[in-house]
PDB file of C-alpha atoms and ligand atoms in Angstrom:
ATOM      1  CA  MET U   1      -1.707 -27.188   0.526  1.00  0.00           C
ATOM      2  CA  ALA U   2      -0.502 -23.685  -0.240  1.00  0.00           C
ATOM      3  CA  GLU U   3       2.665 -22.054   0.627  1.00  0.00           C
ATOM      4  CA  ARG U   4       2.021 -19.099   3.005  1.00  0.00           C
ATOM      5  CA  ILE U   5       3.687 -16.012   1.745  1.00  0.00           C
ATOM      6  CA  ASP U   6       5.318 -14.362   4.717  1.00  0.00           C
ATOM      7  CA  GLY U   7       4.974 -10.669   4.566  1.00  0.00           C
ATOM      8  CA  LYS U   8       6.528 -10.066   7.882  1.00  0.00           C
ATOM      9  CA  LYS U   9       9.590 -11.671   6.952  1.00  0.00           C
ATOM     10  CA  ILE U  10       9.903 -10.221   3.571  1.00  0.00           C
ATOM     11  CA  SER U  11       9.226  -6.673   4.871  1.00  0.00           C
ATOM     12  CA  ALA U  12      11.869  -7.145   7.450  1.00  0.00           C
ATOM     13  CA  GLU U  13      14.326  -8.170   4.683  1.00  0.00           C
ATOM     14  CA  ILE U  14      13.447  -5.023   2.704  1.00  0.00           C
ATOM     15  CA  LYS U  15      13.831  -2.746   5.684  1.00  0.00           C
ATOM     16  CA  GLU U  16      17.189  -4.418   6.533  1.00  0.00           C
ATOM     17  CA  GLU U  17      18.306  -3.692   2.985  1.00  0.00           C
ATOM     18  CA  LEU U  18      17.109  -0.113   3.177  1.00  0.00           C
ATOM     19  CA  LYS U  19      18.845   0.400   6.562  1.00  0.00           C
ATOM     20  CA  THR U  20      22.168  -0.747   5.009  1.00  0.00           C
ATOM     21  CA  GLU U  21      21.577   1.503   1.933  1.00  0.00           C
ATOM     22  CA  VAL U  22      20.661   4.623   4.104  1.00  0.00           C
ATOM     23  CA  ALA U  23      23.865   4.126   6.134  1.00  0.00           C
ATOM     24  CA  ALA U  24      26.004   4.211   2.863  1.00  0.00           C
ATOM     25  CA  LEU U  25      23.977   7.256   1.568  1.00  0.00           C
ATOM     26  CA  LYS U  26      24.601   9.088   4.798  1.00  0.00           C
ATOM     27  CA  GLU U  27      28.308   8.468   4.331  1.00  0.00           C
ATOM     28  CA  GLN U  28      27.946  10.452   1.187  1.00  0.00           C
ATOM     29  CA  GLY U  29      26.292  13.238   3.097  1.00  0.00           C
ATOM     30  CA  LYS U  30      22.784  12.353   1.904  1.00  0.00           C
ATOM     31  CA  GLU U  31      19.907  12.835   4.336  1.00  0.00           C
ATOM     32  CA  ALA U  32      16.183  12.140   4.272  1.00  0.00           C
ATOM     33  CA  ALA U  33      13.194  13.413   6.349  1.00  0.00           C
ATOM     34  CA  LEU U  34       9.585  12.329   6.159  1.00  0.00           C
ATOM     35  CA  ALA U  35       6.770  14.694   7.337  1.00  0.00           C
ATOM     36  CA  VAL U  36       3.927  12.684   8.707  1.00  0.00           C
ATOM     37  CA  ILE U  37       0.684  14.703   9.218  1.00  0.00           C
ATOM     38  CA  GLN U  38      -2.206  13.323  11.107  1.00  0.00           C
ATOM     39  CA  VAL U  39      -5.513  15.274  11.336  1.00  0.00           C
ATOM     40  CA  GLY U  40      -7.604  14.180  14.359  1.00  0.00           C
ATOM     41  CA  ALA U  41      -6.934  11.119  16.578  1.00  0.00           C
ATOM     42  CA  ASP U  42      -8.680   8.172  14.768  1.00  0.00           C
ATOM     43  CA  PRO U  43      -7.177   5.209  16.793  1.00  0.00           C
ATOM     44  CA  ALA U  44      -6.406   3.108  13.680  1.00  0.00           C
ATOM     45  CA  SER U  45      -4.702   6.030  12.074  1.00  0.00           C
ATOM     46  CA  SER U  46      -2.696   6.662  15.131  1.00  0.00           C
ATOM     47  CA  VAL U  47      -1.419   3.081  14.967  1.00  0.00           C
ATOM     48  CA  TYR U  48      -0.355   3.411  11.424  1.00  0.00           C
ATOM     49  CA  VAL U  49       1.272   6.721  11.916  1.00  0.00           C
ATOM     50  CA  ARG U  50       3.243   5.442  14.999  1.00  0.00           C
ATOM     51  CA  ASN U  51       4.362   2.327  12.889  1.00  0.00           C
ATOM     52  CA  LYS U  52       5.522   4.607  10.133  1.00  0.00           C
ATOM     53  CA  LYS U  53       7.567   6.783  12.537  1.00  0.00           C
ATOM     54  CA  LYS U  54       9.040   3.631  14.103  1.00  0.00           C
ATOM     55  CA  ALA U  55      10.038   2.289  10.630  1.00  0.00           C
ATOM     56  CA  CYS U  56      11.730   5.650   9.807  1.00  0.00           C
ATOM     57  CA  GLU U  57      13.744   5.374  12.988  1.00  0.00           C
ATOM     58  CA  TYR U  58      14.712   1.871  12.317  1.00  0.00           C
ATOM     59  CA  ILE U  59      16.128   2.537   8.749  1.00  0.00           C
ATOM     60  CA  GLY U  60      17.705   5.735   9.864  1.00  0.00           C
ATOM     61  CA  ILE U  61      15.711   8.461   8.342  1.00  0.00           C
ATOM     62  CA  LYS U  62      14.325  11.462  10.156  1.00  0.00           C
ATOM     63  CA  SER U  63      10.516  11.629  10.804  1.00  0.00           C
ATOM     64  CA  LEU U  64       8.837  14.983  11.590  1.00  0.00           C
ATOM     65  CA  SER U  65       5.273  14.794  13.192  1.00  0.00           C
ATOM     66  CA  TYR U  66       2.472  17.210  12.572  1.00  0.00           C
ATOM     67  CA  GLU U  67      -0.679  16.621  14.606  1.00  0.00           C
ATOM     68  CA  LEU U  68      -3.531  18.874  13.635  1.00  0.00           C
ATOM     69  CA  SER U  69      -6.841  18.863  15.668  1.00  0.00           C
ATOM     70  CA  GLU U  70     -10.021  17.260  14.308  1.00  0.00           C
ATOM     71  CA  THR U  71     -11.489  20.858  14.075  1.00  0.00           C
ATOM     72  CA  SER U  72      -8.545  22.455  12.254  1.00  0.00           C
ATOM     73  CA  THR U  73      -9.463  23.866   8.843  1.00  0.00           C
ATOM     74  CA  GLU U  74      -8.663  22.620   5.356  1.00  0.00           C
ATOM     75  CA  GLN U  75      -6.805  25.886   4.887  1.00  0.00           C
ATOM     76  CA  GLU U  76      -4.580  25.298   7.858  1.00  0.00           C
ATOM     77  CA  LEU U  77      -3.745  21.801   6.506  1.00  0.00           C
ATOM     78  CA  LEU U  78      -2.992  23.333   2.997  1.00  0.00           C
ATOM     79  CA  ASP U  79      -0.872  25.947   4.500  1.00  0.00           C
ATOM     80  CA  LEU U  80       1.275  23.326   6.414  1.00  0.00           C
ATOM     81  CA  ILE U  81       1.591  21.289   3.183  1.00  0.00           C
ATOM     82  CA  GLU U  82       2.846  24.378   1.317  1.00  0.00           C
ATOM     83  CA  GLN U  83       5.387  25.208   4.006  1.00  0.00           C
ATOM     84  CA  LEU U  84       6.682  21.560   3.788  1.00  0.00           C
ATOM     85  CA  ASN U  85       6.687  21.757   0.068  1.00  0.00           C
ATOM     86  CA  LYS U  86       9.098  24.618   0.201  1.00  0.00           C
ATOM     87  CA  ASP U  87      11.353  23.165   2.964  1.00  0.00           C
ATOM     88  CA  ASP U  88      14.408  21.607   1.342  1.00  0.00           C
ATOM     89  CA  ALA U  89      15.072  19.545   4.517  1.00  0.00           C
ATOM     90  CA  VAL U  90      11.878  17.567   3.910  1.00  0.00           C
ATOM     91  CA  ASN U  91      12.056  14.845   1.217  1.00  0.00           C
ATOM     92  CA  GLY U  92       8.673  13.157   1.803  1.00  0.00           C
ATOM     93  CA  ILE U  93       5.215  14.309   2.846  1.00  0.00           C
ATOM     94  CA  LEU U  94       2.453  11.949   4.027  1.00  0.00           C
ATOM     95  CA  VAL U  95      -1.027  13.021   4.932  1.00  0.00           C
ATOM     96  CA  GLN U  96      -2.576  10.064   6.865  1.00  0.00           C
ATOM     97  CA  LEU U  97      -6.082   9.293   5.444  1.00  0.00           C
ATOM     98  CA  PRO U  98      -8.898   9.326   6.083  1.00  0.00           C
ATOM     99  CA  LEU U  99      -9.334  13.029   6.734  1.00  0.00           C
ATOM    100  CA  PRO U 100     -12.312  14.583   8.633  1.00  0.00           C
ATOM    101  CA  GLU U 101     -15.455  14.985   6.603  1.00  0.00           C
ATOM    102  CA  HIS U 102     -15.005  18.797   6.141  1.00  0.00           C
ATOM    103  CA  MET U 103     -11.907  18.356   4.292  1.00  0.00           C
ATOM    104  CA  ASP U 104     -11.481  17.549   0.470  1.00  0.00           C
ATOM    105  CA  GLU U 105      -9.022  14.676   0.275  1.00  0.00           C
ATOM    106  CA  ASP U 106      -8.463  15.104  -3.430  1.00  0.00           C
ATOM    107  CA  LYS U 107      -7.707  18.710  -3.057  1.00  0.00           C
ATOM    108  CA  VAL U 108      -5.269  17.979  -0.088  1.00  0.00           C
ATOM    109  CA  ILE U 109      -3.446  15.156  -2.025  1.00  0.00           C
ATOM    110  CA  LYS U 110      -3.105  17.583  -4.979  1.00  0.00           C
ATOM    111  CA  ALA U 111      -1.537  20.164  -2.875  1.00  0.00           C
ATOM    112  CA  ILE U 112       1.490  17.912  -2.043  1.00  0.00           C
ATOM    113  CA  SER U 113       4.440  18.374  -4.310  1.00  0.00           C
ATOM    114  CA  PRO U 114       4.517  15.360  -6.688  1.00  0.00           C
ATOM    115  CA  GLN U 115       8.350  15.179  -6.006  1.00  0.00           C
ATOM    116  CA  LYS U 116       7.590  14.632  -2.110  1.00  0.00           C
ATOM    117  CA  ASP U 117       4.360  12.516  -2.610  1.00  0.00           C
ATOM    118  CA  VAL U 118       5.855   9.307  -1.181  1.00  0.00           C
ATOM    119  CA  ASP U 119       2.409   7.816  -0.986  1.00  0.00           C
ATOM    120  CA  GLY U 120       2.143   7.925  -4.721  1.00  0.00           C
ATOM    121  CA  PHE U 121      -1.441   9.359  -4.549  1.00  0.00           C
ATOM    122  CA  HIS U 122      -0.871  12.744  -6.488  1.00  0.00           C
ATOM    123  CA  PRO U 123      -2.553  12.612 -10.014  1.00  0.00           C
ATOM    124  CA  GLN U 124       0.953  13.372 -11.513  1.00  0.00           C
ATOM    125  CA  ASN U 125       2.307  10.142 -10.045  1.00  0.00           C
ATOM    126  CA  VAL U 126      -0.741   8.127 -10.921  1.00  0.00           C
ATOM    127  CA  GLY U 127      -0.468   9.462 -14.462  1.00  0.00           C
ATOM    128  CA  ALA U 128       3.170   8.497 -14.666  1.00  0.00           C
ATOM    129  CA  LEU U 129       2.374   4.944 -13.566  1.00  0.00           C
ATOM    130  CA  VAL U 130      -0.326   4.828 -16.366  1.00  0.00           C
ATOM    131  CA  ILE U 131       2.142   5.658 -19.059  1.00  0.00           C
ATOM    132  CA  GLY U 132       5.117   3.796 -17.600  1.00  0.00           C
ATOM    133  CA  GLN U 133       7.163   6.890 -16.490  1.00  0.00           C
ATOM    134  CA  GLU U 134       9.141   7.245 -13.229  1.00  0.00           C
ATOM    135  CA  GLY U 135       7.391   8.430 -10.168  1.00  0.00           C
ATOM    136  CA  PHE U 136       6.243   7.363  -6.780  1.00  0.00           C
ATOM    137  CA  VAL U 137       4.057   4.203  -6.745  1.00  0.00           C
ATOM    138  CA  SER U 138       1.261   3.585  -4.162  1.00  0.00           C
ATOM    139  CA  CYS U 139       2.786   1.531  -1.441  1.00  0.00           C
ATOM    140  CA  THR U 140       0.430  -1.442  -0.830  1.00  0.00           C
ATOM    141  CA  PRO U 141       0.344  -2.657  -4.586  1.00  0.00           C
ATOM    142  CA  ALA U 142       4.125  -1.991  -4.911  1.00  0.00           C
ATOM    143  CA  GLY U 143       4.536  -4.148  -1.855  1.00  0.00           C
ATOM    144  CA  ILE U 144       2.490  -6.979  -3.544  1.00  0.00           C
ATOM    145  CA  ILE U 145       4.809  -7.093  -6.530  1.00  0.00           C
ATOM    146  CA  GLN U 146       7.639  -7.407  -4.117  1.00  0.00           C
ATOM    147  CA  LEU U 147       5.842 -10.210  -2.240  1.00  0.00           C
ATOM    148  CA  LEU U 148       5.267 -12.116  -5.522  1.00  0.00           C
ATOM    149  CA  LYS U 149       8.844 -11.501  -6.805  1.00  0.00           C
ATOM    150  CA  ARG U 150      10.558 -12.404  -3.650  1.00  0.00           C
ATOM    151  CA  SER U 151       8.498 -15.580  -3.418  1.00  0.00           C
ATOM    152  CA  GLY U 152       9.762 -16.601  -6.775  1.00  0.00           C
ATOM    153  CA  ILE U 153       6.270 -16.372  -8.383  1.00  0.00           C
ATOM    154  CA  GLU U 154       6.382 -15.536 -12.176  1.00  0.00           C
ATOM    155  CA  ILE U 155       4.018 -12.772 -13.245  1.00  0.00           C
ATOM    156  CA  GLU U 156       4.730 -12.516 -16.986  1.00  0.00           C
ATOM    157  CA  GLY U 157       2.097 -13.962 -19.139  1.00  0.00           C
ATOM    158  CA  LYS U 158      -0.079 -15.007 -16.264  1.00  0.00           C
ATOM    159  CA  ASN U 159      -3.777 -14.302 -15.856  1.00  0.00           C
ATOM    160  CA  CYS U 160      -4.241 -11.853 -13.112  1.00  0.00           C
ATOM    161  CA  VAL U 161      -7.526 -10.941 -11.771  1.00  0.00           C
ATOM    162  CA  VAL U 162      -7.836  -7.864  -9.388  1.00  0.00           C
ATOM    163  CA  VAL U 163     -11.046  -7.665  -7.383  1.00  0.00           C
ATOM    164  CA  GLY U 164     -11.619  -3.978  -6.352  1.00  0.00           C
ATOM    165  CA  ARG U 165     -10.836  -0.741  -8.118  1.00  0.00           C
ATOM    166  CA  SER U 166      -9.934   1.820  -5.483  1.00  0.00           C
ATOM    167  CA  ASN U 167      -7.369   4.580  -6.318  1.00  0.00           C
ATOM    168  CA  ILE U 168      -4.966   3.375  -3.609  1.00  0.00           C
ATOM    169  CA  VAL U 169      -5.022  -0.323  -4.359  1.00  0.00           C
ATOM    170  CA  GLY U 170      -7.074  -1.792  -7.220  1.00  0.00           C
ATOM    171  CA  LYS U 171      -6.291   0.598 -10.031  1.00  0.00           C
ATOM    172  CA  PRO U 172      -2.472   0.981  -9.266  1.00  0.00           C
ATOM    173  CA  MET U 173      -2.224  -2.902  -8.760  1.00  0.00           C
ATOM    174  CA  ALA U 174      -3.808  -3.489 -12.248  1.00  0.00           C
ATOM    175  CA  LEU U 175      -1.293  -1.100 -13.731  1.00  0.00           C
ATOM    176  CA  LEU U 176       1.744  -2.637 -11.959  1.00  0.00           C
ATOM    177  CA  MET U 177       0.753  -6.176 -12.982  1.00  0.00           C
ATOM    178  CA  LEU U 178       0.278  -4.909 -16.552  1.00  0.00           C
ATOM    179  CA  ARG U 179       3.846  -3.343 -16.281  1.00  0.00           C
ATOM    180  CA  GLU U 180       5.012  -6.823 -15.247  1.00  0.00           C
ATOM    181  CA  ASN U 181       3.367  -8.316 -18.449  1.00  0.00           C
ATOM    182  CA  ALA U 182       0.555 -10.104 -16.828  1.00  0.00           C
ATOM    183  CA  THR U 183      -2.849 -10.275 -18.520  1.00  0.00           C
ATOM    184  CA  VAL U 184      -5.042  -8.192 -16.130  1.00  0.00           C
ATOM    185  CA  THR U 185      -8.759  -8.252 -15.561  1.00  0.00           C
ATOM    186  CA  VAL U 186     -10.179  -5.652 -13.092  1.00  0.00           C
ATOM    187  CA  THR U 187     -13.296  -6.593 -11.479  1.00  0.00           C
ATOM    188  CA  HIS U 188     -15.563  -4.789  -8.888  1.00  0.00           C
ATOM    189  CA  SER U 189     -19.041  -4.993  -7.121  1.00  0.00           C
ATOM    190  CA  LYS U 190     -20.981  -4.523 -10.374  1.00  0.00           C
ATOM    191  CA  THR U 191     -18.948  -7.235 -12.438  1.00  0.00           C
ATOM    192  CA  ARG U 192     -21.259 -10.002 -13.614  1.00  0.00           C
ATOM    193  CA  ASN U 193     -20.158 -13.636 -13.337  1.00  0.00           C
ATOM    194  CA  LEU U 194     -17.471 -12.616 -10.839  1.00  0.00           C
ATOM    195  CA  LYS U 195     -17.007 -16.107  -9.621  1.00  0.00           C
ATOM    196  CA  GLU U 196     -16.302 -17.542 -13.007  1.00  0.00           C
ATOM    197  CA  ILE U 197     -13.843 -14.648 -13.808  1.00  0.00           C
ATOM    198  CA  CYS U 198     -11.975 -15.163 -10.487  1.00  0.00           C
ATOM    199  CA  LYS U 199     -11.734 -18.899 -11.266  1.00  0.00           C
ATOM    200  CA  GLU U 200      -9.736 -18.060 -14.380  1.00  0.00           C
ATOM    201  CA  ALA U 201      -7.065 -16.357 -12.450  1.00  0.00           C
ATOM    202  CA  ASP U 202      -3.533 -17.691 -12.072  1.00  0.00           C
ATOM    203  CA  ILE U 203      -2.905 -14.722  -9.610  1.00  0.00           C
ATOM    204  CA  LEU U 204      -5.946 -13.412  -7.747  1.00  0.00           C
ATOM    205  CA  ILE U 205      -5.597 -10.171  -5.935  1.00  0.00           C
ATOM    206  CA  VAL U 206      -8.484  -9.334  -3.624  1.00  0.00           C
ATOM    207  CA  ALA U 207      -9.075  -5.735  -2.329  1.00  0.00           C
ATOM    208  CA  ILE U 208     -12.823  -5.503  -2.105  1.00  0.00           C
ATOM    209  CA  GLY U 209     -13.127  -4.628   1.532  1.00  0.00           C
ATOM    210  CA  LYS U 210     -15.729  -7.458   2.330  1.00  0.00           C
ATOM    211  CA  LYS U 211     -14.811  -9.804   5.029  1.00  0.00           C
ATOM    212  CA  GLU U 212     -14.237 -13.444   3.859  1.00  0.00           C
ATOM    213  CA  PHE U 213     -15.926 -12.638   0.541  1.00  0.00           C
ATOM    214  CA  ILE U 214     -13.657 -14.989  -1.552  1.00  0.00           C
ATOM    215  CA  THR U 215     -14.654 -18.558  -0.898  1.00  0.00           C
ATOM    216  CA  LYS U 216     -13.154 -21.738  -2.521  1.00  0.00           C
ATOM    217  CA  GLU U 217     -15.743 -21.398  -5.395  1.00  0.00           C
ATOM    218  CA  TYR U 218     -13.839 -18.399  -6.726  1.00  0.00           C
ATOM    219  CA  VAL U 219     -10.488 -19.994  -6.665  1.00  0.00           C
ATOM    220  CA  LYS U 220      -8.794 -22.214  -9.421  1.00  0.00           C
ATOM    221  CA  GLU U 221      -6.825 -25.052  -8.132  1.00  0.00           C
ATOM    222  CA  GLY U 222      -3.072 -24.036  -7.763  1.00  0.00           C
ATOM    223  CA  ALA U 223      -3.823 -20.335  -7.949  1.00  0.00           C
ATOM    224  CA  VAL U 224      -1.702 -17.646  -6.120  1.00  0.00           C
ATOM    225  CA  VAL U 225      -4.088 -15.672  -3.871  1.00  0.00           C
ATOM    226  CA  ILE U 226      -3.210 -12.170  -2.316  1.00  0.00           C
ATOM    227  CA  ASP U 227      -5.550 -10.856   0.325  1.00  0.00           C
ATOM    228  CA  VAL U 228      -5.468  -7.064   0.814  1.00  0.00           C
ATOM    229  CA  GLY U 229      -8.513  -6.912   3.162  1.00  0.00           C
ATOM    230  CA  ILE U 230      -8.254  -6.415   6.898  1.00  0.00           C
ATOM    231  CA  HIS U 231     -11.237  -6.754   9.218  1.00  0.00           C
ATOM    232  CA  ARG U 232     -11.299  -6.889  12.992  1.00  0.00           C
ATOM    233  CA  ASP U 233     -14.147  -8.685  14.836  1.00  0.00           C
ATOM    234  CA  GLU U 234     -15.478  -8.051  18.262  1.00  0.00           C
ATOM    235  CA  ASN U 235     -12.849 -10.241  19.900  1.00  0.00           C
ATOM    236  CA  ASN U 236     -10.046  -8.264  18.062  1.00  0.00           C
ATOM    237  CA  LYS U 237      -9.422 -11.285  15.769  1.00  0.00           C
ATOM    238  CA  LEU U 238      -8.228 -10.133  12.231  1.00  0.00           C
ATOM    239  CA  SER U 239      -9.400 -11.668   9.005  1.00  0.00           C
ATOM    240  CA  GLY U 240      -9.126 -10.662   5.362  1.00  0.00           C
ATOM    241  CA  ASP U 241     -11.275 -10.552   2.169  1.00  0.00           C
ATOM    242  CA  VAL U 242     -10.419 -14.259   1.539  1.00  0.00           C
ATOM    243  CA  LYS U 243     -11.949 -17.107   3.523  1.00  0.00           C
ATOM    244  CA  PHE U 244      -8.511 -18.438   4.430  1.00  0.00           C
ATOM    245  CA  ASP U 245      -9.167 -21.940   5.834  1.00  0.00           C
ATOM    246  CA  GLU U 246     -11.237 -22.747   2.674  1.00  0.00           C
ATOM    247  CA  VAL U 247      -8.937 -21.363   0.168  1.00  0.00           C
ATOM    248  CA  GLU U 248      -5.611 -22.519   1.574  1.00  0.00           C
ATOM    249  CA  PRO U 249      -5.948 -26.018   0.565  1.00  0.00           C
ATOM    250  CA  ILE U 250      -6.469 -25.402  -3.052  1.00  0.00           C
ATOM    251  CA  ALA U 251      -4.217 -22.445  -3.647  1.00  0.00           C
ATOM    252  CA  SER U 252      -0.471 -22.908  -4.460  1.00  0.00           C
ATOM    253  CA  ALA U 253       0.469 -19.839  -2.432  1.00  0.00           C
ATOM    254  CA  ILE U 254      -1.594 -17.478  -0.257  1.00  0.00           C
ATOM    255  CA  THR U 255      -1.011 -14.444   2.031  1.00  0.00           C
ATOM    256  CA  PRO U 256      -2.248 -14.687   5.528  1.00  0.00           C
ATOM    257  CA  VAL U 257      -4.119 -11.869   7.407  1.00  0.00           C
ATOM    258  CA  PRO U 258      -2.320 -10.663   9.511  1.00  0.00           C
ATOM    259  CA  GLY U 259       1.185 -11.009   8.333  1.00  0.00           C
ATOM    260  CA  GLY U 260       0.795 -11.028   4.651  1.00  0.00           C
ATOM    261  CA  VAL U 261       0.205  -7.756   2.626  1.00  0.00           C
ATOM    262  CA  GLY U 262       0.004  -5.518   5.632  1.00  0.00           C
ATOM    263  CA  PRO U 263       3.583  -5.275   6.659  1.00  0.00           C
ATOM    264  CA  MET U 264       4.687  -4.571   3.081  1.00  0.00           C
ATOM    265  CA  THR U 265       3.044  -1.087   2.890  1.00  0.00           C
ATOM    266  CA  ILE U 266       5.317   0.345   5.440  1.00  0.00           C
ATOM    267  CA  ALA U 267       8.308  -1.383   3.753  1.00  0.00           C
ATOM    268  CA  MET U 268       7.557   0.306   0.379  1.00  0.00           C
ATOM    269  CA  LEU U 269       6.811   3.685   1.967  1.00  0.00           C
ATOM    270  CA  MET U 270      10.320   3.450   3.456  1.00  0.00           C
ATOM    271  CA  ASN U 271      11.563   2.444  -0.019  1.00  0.00           C
ATOM    272  CA  ASN U 272       9.815   5.524  -1.630  1.00  0.00           C
ATOM    273  CA  CYS U 273      11.461   7.703   1.139  1.00  0.00           C
ATOM    274  CA  VAL U 274      14.914   6.191   0.482  1.00  0.00           C
ATOM    275  CA  SER U 275      14.485   6.681  -3.300  1.00  0.00           C
ATOM    276  CA  THR U 276      14.541  10.488  -2.740  1.00  0.00           C
ATOM    277  CA  MET U 277      18.036  10.040  -1.347  1.00  0.00           C
ATOM    278  CA  ARG U 278      19.269   8.107  -4.283  1.00  0.00           C
ATOM    279  CA  LYS U 279      19.024  10.985  -6.718  1.00  0.00           C
TER     280      LYS U 279
HETATM  281  N1  LIG K   1      -4.844   5.348   5.071  1.00  0.00           N
HETATM  282  C1  LIG K   1      -4.931   4.070   4.784  1.00  0.00           C
HETATM  283  N2  LIG K   1      -3.817   3.616   4.007  1.00  0.00           N
HETATM  284  C2  LIG K   1      -3.147   4.614   3.836  1.00  0.00           C
HETATM  285  C3  LIG K   1      -1.887   4.859   3.070  1.00  0.00           C
HETATM  286  O1  LIG K   1      -1.251   4.051   2.491  1.00  0.00           O
HETATM  287  N3  LIG K   1      -1.383   6.123   3.165  1.00  0.00           N
HETATM  288  C4  LIG K   1      -2.067   7.162   3.853  1.00  0.00           C
HETATM  289  N4  LIG K   1      -1.459   8.335   3.739  1.00  0.00           N
HETATM  290  N5  LIG K   1      -3.039   7.000   4.443  1.00  0.00           N
HETATM  291  C5  LIG K   1      -3.775   5.776   4.504  1.00  0.00           C
END
């Protein structure tokens, strides 16, 4: 039976460490402020934004809220970002995604100063990750590396299969596992023989966005299984991209949903914010 990797506990540990570090940095006169921009009032986004602001408060950094209406123009958002880019009191800028359809997400992300892009979405930060240079790293994949390391799971030399190739999770995840010296295979919806490829994985990371897609037929006995998916059914019950009940008995370690990968994203966002104070 698999060990359950407790993301809630590990994220709480990280936030505790950051809180202590922030207090020490403040003693040296260093401050940090995160600007959080939400456009419209998508309920899921509102929950995420609220939790991000709560985490800031907990670790001792300032959060500044900017709420733009659903009908605001792309130019209004770009102007706000420009103003925050120039503001020396603002260290981090986060635009909650998704944006309304009339806005170009790529253009908005590119408008954020790479030095303040705590989400790690700007092409300059993505490029830095590709060539192993310093920069902000996307929070969910960075959180997964922490989950593995803090659970004592060795990455070096392991066969890692990533299912999904999104810019936010799949692609940076593959690059981070490569940086940790895993042998990495990236798979996606057009991959042939997906089951066979997944079954070769020592570490299987699933971010495909399909509810309970990964059944036991995809998993090697003793594999580590990381589930990035989150799906809510009509009774508000959460499940992931992995059929947990079926996979748990054959894996050596597995992340539950909820309480696995989810809490790590905010912990790593806080780490990215604190990193702006360390300089
Ligand atoms: N929407 C879903 N995930 C994220 C995230 O990590 N950052 C931002 N800004 N928006 C998101």
